[in-house]
Structures are given as C-alpha cells and as structure tokens.
Amino acid sequence: MPSTAKRLFEARPEAIGEARSFATEALTDWGLPDLAGDVRLCVSELATNALLHGTAPGHCFLVRLDADGEVVRLEVHGSRRRRPEVRQAAGTEASGRGLVLVNALADDWGVQERSPFGKIVWSRFKAPGRATA
C-alpha cells in the first residue's frame, strides 16, 4: 500500500536538521530503515538548496516522501523556478557538491515545474531488494 508523508518547513537554517529527522522517522515508520542514510543525505542537500536558492523570502519549502513498496520518491518543493545545476566544486570550495551527491546516491533525480509557481526537485530510491520497471 502506498505511503505518503509531507511537511512544510520555514526557510531557516534549523529546518535542514528538522527535514532530515522528518525523513528518517517516515522511513522507519514504513519499515525502510535501510534507505534512511541515503535519503537523509539527499534531503539535507536538496533542502539546503531550497533554503539558499529555491525559496523566496517569507515562503516555506515542502518535503514530501512517497513509498510504494518498490520505490521511495523524495521531493523538495521551492517557490522559485530557477533550476539547479550540477557543478564540480573545486577541492577548496566549501559548497557546490549537493547535486553531485544526490546523483551518486539516488537511482534517478530531476526537476519539474510546480504550479502555480516554483519547482520540485525529486529523487528516487529503489527499496532494498526490489527492482523498478
């Protein structure tokens, strides 16, 4: 049976840790603790991007998780349409590796427009022992 969990977070630095905890709790409740590490790291990266680049002042960002037994889909909704770009950070840079990590950890990821405004950055993870079609 499909499961969904979603939560709005205020655009403030503390929300990143709260979003990680939210994801861990949902996956544990759904019996998918083996995915928690990878999903938690991707939540952290995508929520940080939403906070820094994807959320207009005074707006929140939404974290949504869906599980259907075969795949877990993570979505982070922001209020700005500017699409994130994967870049290779120099060894001395303190940031710029988020989407590289998401690309390495997730089975797939992408960006889609959100109506009436904003975008959704999503990633998919195969449930342990399952294959996707």
Tab-separated table of C-alpha atoms in Angstrom:
chain	number	residue	atom	x	y	z
A	1	MET	CA	0.000	0.000	0.000
A	2	PRO	CA	1.427	3.423	-0.920
A	3	SER	CA	2.526	5.710	1.889
A	4	THR	CA	2.958	9.486	1.822
A	5	ALA	CA	4.433	11.926	4.313
A	6	LYS	CA	4.845	15.643	3.737
A	7	ARG	CA	5.742	18.657	5.820
A	8	LEU	CA	6.269	22.374	5.307
A	9	PHE	CA	9.437	23.898	6.726
A	10	GLU	CA	10.153	27.536	7.400
A	11	ALA	CA	13.062	28.874	5.354
A	12	ARG	CA	15.572	28.991	8.208
A	13	PRO	CA	18.800	27.063	8.832
A	14	GLU	CA	17.326	24.865	11.584
A	15	ALA	CA	14.842	23.467	9.075
A	16	ILE	CA	17.550	21.358	7.420
A	17	GLY	CA	18.028	19.182	10.509
A	18	GLU	CA	14.285	19.056	11.058
A	19	ALA	CA	13.785	17.839	7.469
A	20	ARG	CA	16.407	15.097	7.960
A	21	SER	CA	14.662	13.918	11.127
A	22	PHE	CA	11.281	14.010	9.385
A	23	ALA	CA	12.575	11.766	6.581
A	24	THR	CA	14.234	9.324	8.972
A	25	GLU	CA	11.041	8.992	11.025
A	26	ALA	CA	8.882	8.390	7.937
A	27	LEU	CA	11.194	5.725	6.504
A	28	THR	CA	11.492	3.990	9.872
A	29	ASP	CA	7.696	4.020	10.305
A	30	TRP	CA	7.351	2.459	6.842
A	31	GLY	CA	9.847	-0.301	7.638
A	32	LEU	CA	12.526	1.103	5.296
A	33	PRO	CA	15.377	1.998	7.659
A	34	ASP	CA	17.971	0.700	5.152
A	35	LEU	CA	17.207	3.673	2.896
A	36	ALA	CA	17.385	6.250	5.677
A	37	GLY	CA	21.083	7.116	5.272
A	38	ASP	CA	20.971	7.898	1.546
A	39	VAL	CA	17.571	9.590	1.652
A	40	ARG	CA	18.573	11.611	4.716
A	41	LEU	CA	21.688	12.926	2.978
A	42	CYS	CA	19.701	13.814	-0.144
A	43	VAL	CA	17.046	15.566	1.967
A	44	SER	CA	19.827	17.579	3.561
A	45	GLU	CA	21.307	18.616	0.208
A	46	LEU	CA	18.004	19.388	-1.512
A	47	ALA	CA	16.574	21.228	1.496
A	48	THR	CA	19.759	23.297	1.747
A	49	ASN	CA	19.420	24.203	-1.937
A	50	ALA	CA	15.775	25.128	-1.374
A	51	LEU	CA	16.703	27.282	1.600
A	52	LEU	CA	19.590	29.074	-0.123
A	53	HIS	CA	18.388	29.294	-3.729
A	54	GLY	CA	14.874	27.960	-4.195
A	55	THR	CA	12.665	29.689	-1.654
A	56	ALA	CA	11.603	33.320	-1.872
A	57	PRO	CA	11.729	35.375	1.343
A	58	GLY	CA	8.708	34.718	3.510
A	59	HIS	CA	7.935	31.375	1.842
A	60	CYS	CA	8.382	27.830	3.114
A	61	PHE	CA	9.664	24.739	1.375
A	62	LEU	CA	7.895	21.391	1.335
A	63	VAL	CA	9.483	17.979	1.783
A	64	ARG	CA	7.391	15.053	0.534
A	65	LEU	CA	8.164	11.338	0.651
A	66	ASP	CA	6.176	8.667	-1.174
A	67	ALA	CA	6.769	4.924	-0.878
A	68	ASP	CA	5.003	2.273	-2.908
A	69	GLY	CA	6.883	-0.869	-1.854
A	70	GLU	CA	9.334	-0.719	-4.753
A	71	VAL	CA	10.465	2.918	-4.823
A	72	VAL	CA	10.778	5.821	-2.430
A	73	ARG	CA	10.400	9.216	-4.046
A	74	LEU	CA	11.725	12.304	-2.297
A	75	GLU	CA	10.501	15.721	-3.392
A	76	VAL	CA	11.589	19.146	-2.207
A	77	HIS	CA	9.278	21.937	-3.368
A	78	GLY	CA	10.547	25.506	-3.575
A	79	SER	CA	8.900	28.773	-4.578
A	80	ARG	CA	11.431	29.854	-7.217
A	81	ARG	CA	11.604	28.442	-10.750
A	82	ARG	CA	15.383	28.739	-11.178
A	83	ARG	CA	16.620	25.229	-11.964
A	84	PRO	CA	19.577	23.867	-10.019
A	85	GLU	CA	22.707	22.926	-11.922
A	86	VAL	CA	25.156	20.131	-11.214
A	87	ARG	CA	28.644	21.548	-10.958
A	88	GLN	CA	32.038	20.260	-9.976
A	89	ALA	CA	33.280	22.194	-6.964
A	90	ALA	CA	36.993	22.826	-6.623
A	91	GLY	CA	38.703	20.896	-3.836
A	92	THR	CA	38.953	24.014	-1.675
A	93	GLU	CA	35.309	25.127	-2.054
A	94	ALA	CA	33.069	24.598	0.953
A	95	SER	CA	29.894	24.158	-1.114
A	96	GLY	CA	28.722	23.102	-4.566
A	97	ARG	CA	28.652	19.326	-4.209
A	98	GLY	CA	24.996	18.784	-3.299
A	99	LEU	CA	23.626	17.625	-6.625
A	100	VAL	CA	26.745	15.542	-7.279
A	101	LEU	CA	25.919	13.674	-4.052
A	102	VAL	CA	22.247	13.331	-4.998
A	103	ASN	CA	23.286	11.979	-8.403
A	104	ALA	CA	25.592	9.422	-6.748
A	105	LEU	CA	23.125	8.247	-4.086
A	106	ALA	CA	19.757	8.286	-5.854
A	107	ASP	CA	18.714	5.878	-8.597
A	108	ASP	CA	17.299	8.834	-10.527
A	109	TRP	CA	16.585	12.522	-9.976
A	110	GLY	CA	15.231	15.524	-11.823
A	111	VAL	CA	13.456	18.855	-11.713
A	112	GLN	CA	9.909	19.747	-12.710
A	113	GLU	CA	7.879	22.933	-12.663
A	114	ARG	CA	5.385	23.398	-9.885
A	115	SER	CA	2.045	25.154	-10.305
A	116	PRO	CA	1.234	27.944	-9.729
A	117	PHE	CA	4.903	28.830	-9.135
A	118	GLY	CA	8.198	27.275	-8.149
A	119	LYS	CA	9.761	23.910	-8.850
A	120	ILE	CA	10.095	20.410	-7.467
A	121	VAL	CA	13.481	18.734	-7.217
A	122	TRP	CA	12.910	14.994	-6.855
A	123	SER	CA	14.947	11.868	-6.392
A	124	ARG	CA	14.039	8.168	-6.443
A	125	PHE	CA	15.481	5.294	-4.462
A	126	LYS	CA	14.801	1.625	-5.062
A	127	ALA	CA	13.579	-0.111	-1.948
A	128	PRO	CA	16.101	-2.727	-0.737
A	129	GLY	CA	15.747	-5.997	-2.617
A	130	ARG	CA	13.394	-4.507	-5.201
A	131	ALA	CA	13.766	-3.599	-8.854
A	132	THR	CA	11.931	-0.874	-10.716
A	133	ALA	CA	10.208	-1.265	-14.053
